[in-house]
PDB file of C-alpha atoms in Angstrom:
ATOM      1  CA  UNK R  29       8.871  14.209-140.512  1.00 37.00           C
ATOM      2  CA  UNK R  30      10.712  17.586-141.489  1.00 38.00           C
ATOM      3  CA  UNK R  31      10.126  20.772-139.387  1.00 39.00           C
ATOM      4  CA  UNK R  32       8.084  22.030-142.405  1.00 41.00           C
ATOM      5  CA  UNK R  33       5.654  19.126-142.114  1.00 48.00           C
ATOM      6  CA  UNK R  34       5.401  19.583-138.381  1.00 54.00           C
ATOM      7  CA  UNK R  35       4.311  23.177-138.781  1.00 68.00           C
ATOM      8  CA  UNK R  36       1.747  22.359-141.578  1.00 65.00           C
ATOM      9  CA  UNK R  37       0.448  19.733-139.400  1.00 89.00           C
ATOM     10  CA  UNK R  38       0.301  22.269-136.280  1.00 92.00           C
ATOM     11  CA  UNK R  39      -1.727  24.682-138.716  1.00 94.00           C
ATOM     12  CA  UNK R  40      -4.126  22.085-139.727  1.00 95.00           C
ATOM     13  CA  UNK R  41      -4.570  20.839-136.128  1.00 95.00           C
ATOM     14  CA  UNK R  42      -5.317  24.541-135.196  1.00 96.00           C
ATOM     15  CA  UNK R  43      -7.864  24.714-137.885  1.00 97.00           C
ATOM     16  CA  UNK R  44      -9.378  21.403-136.702  1.00 97.00           C
ATOM     17  CA  UNK R  45      -9.695  22.704-133.243  1.00 96.00           C
ATOM     18  CA  UNK R  46     -11.331  26.013-134.457  1.00 97.00           C
ATOM     19  CA  UNK R  47     -13.867  24.082-136.412  1.00 98.00           C
ATOM     20  CA  UNK R  48     -14.664  21.742-133.385  1.00 97.00           C
ATOM     21  CA  UNK R  49     -14.824  24.675-130.741  1.00 97.00           C
ATOM     22  CA  UNK R  50     -17.013  26.638-133.082  1.00 97.00           C
ATOM     23  CA  UNK R  51     -19.535  23.737-133.499  1.00 97.00           C
ATOM     24  CA  UNK R  52     -19.371  22.974-129.939  1.00 96.00           C
ATOM     25  CA  UNK R  53     -20.201  26.580-128.976  1.00 95.00           C
ATOM     26  CA  UNK R  54     -22.786  27.176-131.522  1.00 94.00           C
ATOM     27  CA  UNK R  55     -23.866  24.069-133.106  1.00 91.00           C
ATOM     28  CA  UNK R  56     -23.122  25.355-136.465  1.00 95.00           C
ATOM     29  CA  UNK R  57     -19.804  24.603-138.486  1.00 96.00           C
ATOM     30  CA  UNK R  58     -17.778  27.874-139.394  1.00 98.00           C
ATOM     31  CA  UNK R  59     -16.916  28.608-142.839  1.00 98.00           C
ATOM     32  CA  UNK R  60     -13.314  28.752-143.943  1.00 98.00           C
ATOM     33  CA  UNK R  61     -13.341  32.524-143.964  1.00 98.00           C
ATOM     34  CA  UNK R  62     -14.349  32.507-140.340  1.00 97.00           C
ATOM     35  CA  UNK R  63     -11.560  30.373-139.396  1.00 98.00           C
ATOM     36  CA  UNK R  64      -9.100  32.262-141.432  1.00 98.00           C
ATOM     37  CA  UNK R  65      -9.897  35.472-139.709  1.00 97.00           C
ATOM     38  CA  UNK R  66      -9.802  33.962-136.230  1.00 97.00           C
ATOM     39  CA  UNK R  67      -6.576  32.211-136.821  1.00 97.00           C
ATOM     40  CA  UNK R  68      -5.055  35.172-139.030  1.00 97.00           C
ATOM     41  CA  UNK R  69      -4.564  32.854-141.986  1.00 97.00           C
ATOM     42  CA  UNK R  70      -5.365  33.211-145.584  1.00 97.00           C
ATOM     43  CA  UNK R  71      -8.785  31.734-146.559  1.00 97.00           C
ATOM     44  CA  UNK R  72      -7.375  29.896-149.369  1.00 97.00           C
ATOM     45  CA  UNK R  73      -4.766  28.105-146.885  1.00 97.00           C
ATOM     46  CA  UNK R  74      -7.783  27.338-144.501  1.00 98.00           C
ATOM     47  CA  UNK R  75      -9.752  25.970-147.586  1.00 98.00           C
ATOM     48  CA  UNK R  76      -6.814  23.796-148.249  1.00 97.00           C
ATOM     49  CA  UNK R  77      -6.827  22.642-144.407  1.00 97.00           C
ATOM     50  CA  UNK R  78     -10.605  21.686-144.840  1.00 98.00           C
ATOM     51  CA  UNK R  79      -9.799  19.582-147.811  1.00 97.00           C
ATOM     52  CA  UNK R  80      -6.969  17.909-146.012  1.00 96.00           C
ATOM     53  CA  UNK R  81      -9.076  17.232-143.053  1.00 96.00           C
ATOM     54  CA  UNK R  82     -11.680  15.802-145.151  1.00 97.00           C
ATOM     55  CA  UNK R  83      -9.121  13.595-147.001  1.00 95.00           C
ATOM     56  CA  UNK R  84      -8.035  12.369-143.482  1.00 94.00           C
ATOM     57  CA  UNK R  85     -11.537  11.431-142.745  1.00 94.00           C
ATOM     58  CA  UNK R  86     -11.740  13.828-139.796  1.00 95.00           C
ATOM     59  CA  UNK R  87     -14.492  16.100-141.245  1.00 97.00           C
ATOM     60  CA  UNK R  88     -16.907  15.603-144.204  1.00 97.00           C
ATOM     61  CA  UNK R  89     -17.531  18.366-146.717  1.00 97.00           C
ATOM     62  CA  UNK R  90     -20.625  18.783-148.614  1.00 97.00           C
ATOM     63  CA  UNK R  91     -19.730  17.509-152.295  1.00 95.00           C
ATOM     64  CA  UNK R  92     -17.616  19.743-154.544  1.00 95.00           C
ATOM     65  CA  UNK R  93     -17.420  22.447-151.749  1.00 97.00           C
ATOM     66  CA  UNK R  94     -15.427  23.340-148.588  1.00 97.00           C
ATOM     67  CA  UNK R  95     -18.590  23.631-146.455  1.00 98.00           C
ATOM     68  CA  UNK R  96     -18.569  21.271-143.612  1.00 98.00           C
ATOM     69  CA  UNK R  97     -21.408  18.745-143.445  1.00 97.00           C
ATOM     70  CA  UNK R  98     -20.179  16.759-140.405  1.00 97.00           C
ATOM     71  CA  UNK R  99     -17.406  17.144-138.148  1.00 98.00           C
ATOM     72  CA  UNK R 100     -18.024  13.898-136.271  1.00 97.00           C
ATOM     73  CA  UNK R 101     -19.502  13.452-134.043  1.00 98.00           C
ATOM     74  CA  UNK R 102     -21.234  16.545-134.746  1.00 98.00           C
ATOM     75  CA  UNK R 103     -23.441  17.289-137.802  1.00 97.00           C
ATOM     76  CA  UNK R 104     -23.800  20.809-139.107  1.00 97.00           C
ATOM     77  CA  UNK R 105     -26.935  19.750-140.919  1.00 96.00           C
ATOM     78  CA  UNK R 106     -30.151  18.642-139.222  1.00 96.00           C
ATOM     79  CA  UNK R 107     -30.559  14.902-138.616  1.00 94.00           C
ATOM     80  CA  UNK R 108     -32.935  12.538-136.742  1.00 92.00           C
ATOM     81  CA  UNK R 109     -30.339  12.312-133.829  1.00 95.00           C
ATOM     82  CA  UNK R 110     -30.451  15.293-131.426  1.00 96.00           C
ATOM     83  CA  UNK R 111     -28.304  15.658-128.472  1.00 97.00           C
ATOM     84  CA  UNK R 112     -29.033  18.020-125.504  1.00 97.00           C
ATOM     85  CA  UNK R 113     -26.798  19.144-122.659  1.00 97.00           C
ATOM     86  CA  UNK R 114     -27.921  21.893-120.490  1.00 93.00           C
ATOM     87  CA  UNK R 115     -29.089  24.591-122.799  1.00 93.00           C
ATOM     88  CA  UNK R 116     -27.155  23.441-125.808  1.00 96.00           C
ATOM     89  CA  UNK R 117     -28.260  21.101-128.497  1.00 97.00           C
ATOM     90  CA  UNK R 118     -26.552  19.464-131.337  1.00 98.00           C
ATOM     91  CA  UNK R 119     -27.161  17.070-134.327  1.00 97.00           C
ATOM     92  CA  UNK R 120     -25.161  13.956-134.811  1.00 97.00           C
ATOM     93  CA  UNK R 121     -24.741  12.003-138.095  1.00 96.00           C
ATOM     94  CA  UNK R 122     -25.805   8.750-136.549  1.00 93.00           C
ATOM     95  CA  UNK R 123     -26.811   6.892-133.270  1.00 93.00           C
ATOM     96  CA  UNK R 124     -23.087   6.112-132.559  1.00 94.00           C
ATOM     97  CA  UNK R 125     -21.912   9.737-132.986  1.00 96.00           C
ATOM     98  CA  UNK R 126     -24.901  10.925-130.915  1.00 97.00           C
ATOM     99  CA  UNK R 127     -23.140   9.282-127.996  1.00 98.00           C
ATOM    100  CA  UNK R 128     -19.874  10.605-129.243  1.00 98.00           C
ATOM    101  CA  UNK R 129     -20.981  14.108-128.658  1.00 98.00           C
ATOM    102  CA  UNK R 130     -21.118  13.719-124.785  1.00 98.00           C
ATOM    103  CA  UNK R 131     -17.879  11.810-125.102  1.00 98.00           C
ATOM    104  CA  UNK R 132     -16.171  14.602-126.746  1.00 97.00           C
ATOM    105  CA  UNK R 133     -17.484  17.316-124.409  1.00 96.00           C
ATOM    106  CA  UNK R 134     -17.184  15.271-121.471  1.00 96.00           C
ATOM    107  CA  UNK R 135     -20.655  15.891-120.282  1.00 97.00           C
ATOM    108  CA  UNK R 136     -24.072  14.075-119.531  1.00 98.00           C
ATOM    109  CA  UNK R 137     -26.638  14.326-122.285  1.00 98.00           C
ATOM    110  CA  UNK R 138     -30.045  13.639-123.328  1.00 98.00           C
ATOM    111  CA  UNK R 139     -30.494  12.008-126.838  1.00 97.00           C
ATOM    112  CA  UNK R 140     -33.467  12.091-128.999  1.00 94.00           C
ATOM    113  CA  UNK R 141     -33.494   9.235-131.449  1.00 91.00           C
ATOM    114  CA  UNK R 142     -36.164   7.561-133.347  1.00 86.00           C
ATOM    115  CA  UNK R 143     -36.459   3.560-134.089  1.00 82.00           C
ATOM    116  CA  UNK R 144     -35.955   3.057-137.809  1.00 76.00           C
ATOM    117  CA  UNK R 145     -38.286   0.024-137.710  1.00 77.00           C
ATOM    118  CA  UNK R 146     -41.067   1.274-135.617  1.00 81.00           C
ATOM    119  CA  UNK R 147     -40.729   5.001-135.742  1.00 84.00           C
ATOM    120  CA  UNK R 148     -41.143   5.132-132.158  1.00 87.00           C
ATOM    121  CA  UNK R 149     -38.928   7.560-129.924  1.00 90.00           C
ATOM    122  CA  UNK R 150     -35.880   6.093-128.251  1.00 89.00           C
ATOM    123  CA  UNK R 151     -34.884   8.194-125.265  1.00 89.00           C
ATOM    124  CA  UNK R 152     -31.442   7.416-124.150  1.00 96.00           C
ATOM    125  CA  UNK R 153     -28.219   9.193-123.372  1.00 97.00           C
ATOM    126  CA  UNK R 154     -25.723   9.640-120.644  1.00 98.00           C
ATOM    127  CA  UNK R 155     -26.441  10.189-116.955  1.00 97.00           C
ATOM    128  CA  UNK R 156     -23.964  10.624-114.244  1.00 97.00           C
ATOM    129  CA  UNK R 157     -21.349   9.296-116.880  1.00 97.00           C
ATOM    130  CA  UNK R 158     -23.332   6.190-117.530  1.00 97.00           C
ATOM    131  CA  UNK R 159     -25.202   5.205-120.631  1.00 97.00           C
ATOM    132  CA  UNK R 160     -28.994   5.047-120.137  1.00 96.00           C
ATOM    133  CA  UNK R 161     -31.906   3.860-122.329  1.00 93.00           C
ATOM    134  CA  UNK R 162     -32.724   0.502-124.161  1.00 87.00           C
ATOM    135  CA  UNK R 163     -32.396  -0.277-127.772  1.00 85.00           C
ATOM    136  CA  UNK R 164     -29.681  -1.689-130.347  1.00 89.00           C
ATOM    137  CA  UNK R 165     -27.843   0.463-132.763  1.00 92.00           C
ATOM    138  CA  UNK R 166     -27.763  -1.312-136.197  1.00 91.00           C
ATOM    139  CA  UNK R 167     -24.954  -0.768-138.601  1.00 91.00           C
ATOM    140  CA  UNK R 168     -25.376  -1.906-142.138  1.00 87.00           C
ATOM    141  CA  UNK R 169     -21.830  -1.298-143.335  1.00 89.00           C
ATOM    142  CA  UNK R 170     -18.985  -3.430-142.399  1.00 91.00           C
ATOM    143  CA  UNK R 171     -16.280  -1.328-140.377  1.00 92.00           C
ATOM    144  CA  UNK R 172     -13.633  -1.910-143.294  1.00 92.00           C
ATOM    145  CA  UNK R 173     -15.824   0.045-145.602  1.00 88.00           C
ATOM    146  CA  UNK R 174     -17.271   2.650-143.285  1.00 85.00           C
ATOM    147  CA  UNK R 175     -15.594   5.567-145.411  1.00 87.00           C
ATOM    148  CA  UNK R 176     -16.355   4.020-148.906  1.00 85.00           C
ATOM    149  CA  UNK R 177     -19.726   6.092-148.704  1.00 79.00           C
ATOM    150  CA  UNK R 178     -19.779   7.753-145.162  1.00 80.00           C
ATOM    151  CA  UNK R 179     -23.285   9.260-145.779  1.00 77.00           C
ATOM    152  CA  UNK R 180     -24.644   5.970-146.373  1.00 75.00           C
ATOM    153  CA  UNK R 181     -22.665   4.433-143.539  1.00 72.00           C
TER     154      UNK R 181
ATOM    155  CA  UNK V  26     -34.751  -5.999-137.563  1.00 76.00           C
ATOM    156  CA  UNK V  27     -34.771  -8.878-139.990  1.00 77.00           C
ATOM    157  CA  UNK V  28     -38.331  -7.564-141.503  1.00 77.00           C
ATOM    158  CA  UNK V  29     -36.796  -4.058-141.662  1.00 76.00           C
ATOM    159  CA  UNK V  30     -33.854  -5.345-143.633  1.00 77.00           C
ATOM    160  CA  UNK V  31     -35.969  -7.590-145.915  1.00 78.00           C
ATOM    161  CA  UNK V  32     -38.320  -4.950-146.710  1.00 77.00           C
ATOM    162  CA  UNK V  33     -35.474  -2.762-147.899  1.00 77.00           C
ATOM    163  CA  UNK V  34     -33.524  -5.432-149.621  1.00 78.00           C
ATOM    164  CA  UNK V  35     -30.444  -5.066-147.374  1.00 80.00           C
ATOM    165  CA  UNK V  36     -28.311  -7.496-145.631  1.00 80.00           C
ATOM    166  CA  UNK V  37     -28.467  -7.323-141.790  1.00 82.00           C
ATOM    167  CA  UNK V  38     -25.455  -5.842-140.595  1.00 86.00           C
ATOM    168  CA  UNK V  39     -24.283  -5.848-136.868  1.00 91.00           C
ATOM    169  CA  UNK V  40     -25.759  -4.404-133.671  1.00 92.00           C
ATOM    170  CA  UNK V  41     -24.257  -2.815-130.651  1.00 95.00           C
ATOM    171  CA  UNK V  42     -26.047  -2.063-127.551  1.00 96.00           C
ATOM    172  CA  UNK V  43     -26.362   1.510-126.093  1.00 96.00           C
ATOM    173  CA  UNK V  44     -23.801   0.768-123.355  1.00 97.00           C
ATOM    174  CA  UNK V  45     -21.310  -0.463-126.059  1.00 97.00           C
ATOM    175  CA  UNK V  46     -22.082   2.618-127.995  1.00 97.00           C
ATOM    176  CA  UNK V  47     -21.126   4.902-124.974  1.00 98.00           C
ATOM    177  CA  UNK V  48     -18.072   2.928-124.196  1.00 98.00           C
ATOM    178  CA  UNK V  49     -16.879   2.987-127.877  1.00 97.00           C
ATOM    179  CA  UNK V  50     -17.575   6.588-128.306  1.00 97.00           C
ATOM    180  CA  UNK V  51     -15.473   7.627-125.247  1.00 97.00           C
ATOM    181  CA  UNK V  52     -12.712   5.672-126.742  1.00 97.00           C
ATOM    182  CA  UNK V  53     -13.233   6.966-130.184  1.00 96.00           C
ATOM    183  CA  UNK V  54     -14.234  10.578-129.696  1.00 97.00           C
ATOM    184  CA  UNK V  55     -12.918  11.290-126.184  1.00 96.00           C
ATOM    185  CA  UNK V  56      -9.948  13.429-127.581  1.00 95.00           C
ATOM    186  CA  UNK V  57     -11.671  14.759-130.463  1.00 95.00           C
ATOM    187  CA  UNK V  58     -11.731  18.347-129.034  1.00 95.00           C
ATOM    188  CA  UNK V  59      -8.368  18.146-127.493  1.00 93.00           C
ATOM    189  CA  UNK V  60      -5.204  19.845-129.192  1.00 88.00           C
ATOM    190  CA  UNK V  61      -3.257  16.534-129.404  1.00 85.00           C
ATOM    191  CA  UNK V  62      -6.080  14.578-131.043  1.00 91.00           C
ATOM    192  CA  UNK V  63      -5.031  12.022-133.969  1.00 88.00           C
ATOM    193  CA  UNK V  64      -7.125   9.543-135.629  1.00 90.00           C
ATOM    194  CA  UNK V  65      -6.380   5.949-134.371  1.00 93.00           C
ATOM    195  CA  UNK V  66      -4.328   3.822-136.651  1.00 94.00           C
ATOM    196  CA  UNK V  67      -5.941   0.837-138.128  1.00 95.00           C
ATOM    197  CA  UNK V  68      -4.454  -1.506-135.397  1.00 97.00           C
ATOM    198  CA  UNK V  69      -5.604   1.087-132.700  1.00 96.00           C
ATOM    199  CA  UNK V  70      -9.061   1.283-134.122  1.00 96.00           C
ATOM    200  CA  UNK V  71      -9.266  -2.718-134.242  1.00 97.00           C
ATOM    201  CA  UNK V  72      -8.193  -2.657-130.705  1.00 98.00           C
ATOM    202  CA  UNK V  73     -10.783  -0.311-129.522  1.00 97.00           C
ATOM    203  CA  UNK V  74     -13.542  -2.267-131.379  1.00 97.00           C
ATOM    204  CA  UNK V  75     -12.376  -5.453-129.526  1.00 97.00           C
ATOM    205  CA  UNK V  76     -12.142  -3.713-126.259  1.00 98.00           C
ATOM    206  CA  UNK V  77     -15.797  -2.876-126.277  1.00 97.00           C
ATOM    207  CA  UNK V  78     -16.773  -6.294-127.483  1.00 97.00           C
ATOM    208  CA  UNK V  79     -17.129  -5.547-131.334  1.00 97.00           C
ATOM    209  CA  UNK V  80     -15.614  -8.739-132.839  1.00 96.00           C
ATOM    210  CA  UNK V  81     -16.113 -10.791-135.957  1.00 95.00           C
ATOM    211  CA  UNK V  82     -15.934 -10.288-139.686  1.00 96.00           C
ATOM    212  CA  UNK V  83     -18.168  -7.160-139.595  1.00 95.00           C
ATOM    213  CA  UNK V  84     -15.708  -5.277-137.440  1.00 96.00           C
ATOM    214  CA  UNK V  85     -12.526  -6.375-139.213  1.00 96.00           C
ATOM    215  CA  UNK V  86     -10.627  -3.537-140.535  1.00 95.00           C
TER     216      UNK V  86
END
């Protein structure tokens, strides 16, 4: 890898980190302009980084935009999977990712989920670093095809 | 679960327990907010699945 590529990767990585730090802090995904200001980059450059991160399956953008829909395990849009830790709360794209949030932040958390079959609440989460709660997580799409249509997955 | 799938005309997929989801999440997302994060390679991802007991054709990458 050339020095130029390493620098480009470094900037993309800084953009990724800025996105995740913002969503961790606020529950909301930052726009490219906000990240550009924070990192003193050109907005168009940051938009290209957003597209690169989406192409690498790190984040998911709303169709035909550079607005973040998901920065897995976080969701920037409301979902049935709510994760609470202390006074903070986030949405997760799916049940697996709901556990990804306390894993990413390294904290205990309460997860609010709903059984797709019965509609019953499925309280679960992480307490003292251990998983708690009952239930099974059902995945429909085989792993090799997770990203064929990640919204459906 | 079978009736849920048949009602929707979908083929039953695979399940994981909550402890498996937590262990998988720690390995999959544990470095996501760190500077040196990188997505696992295909082989690394397969090894992560296997390490938490997610094996078989459904989990084959």
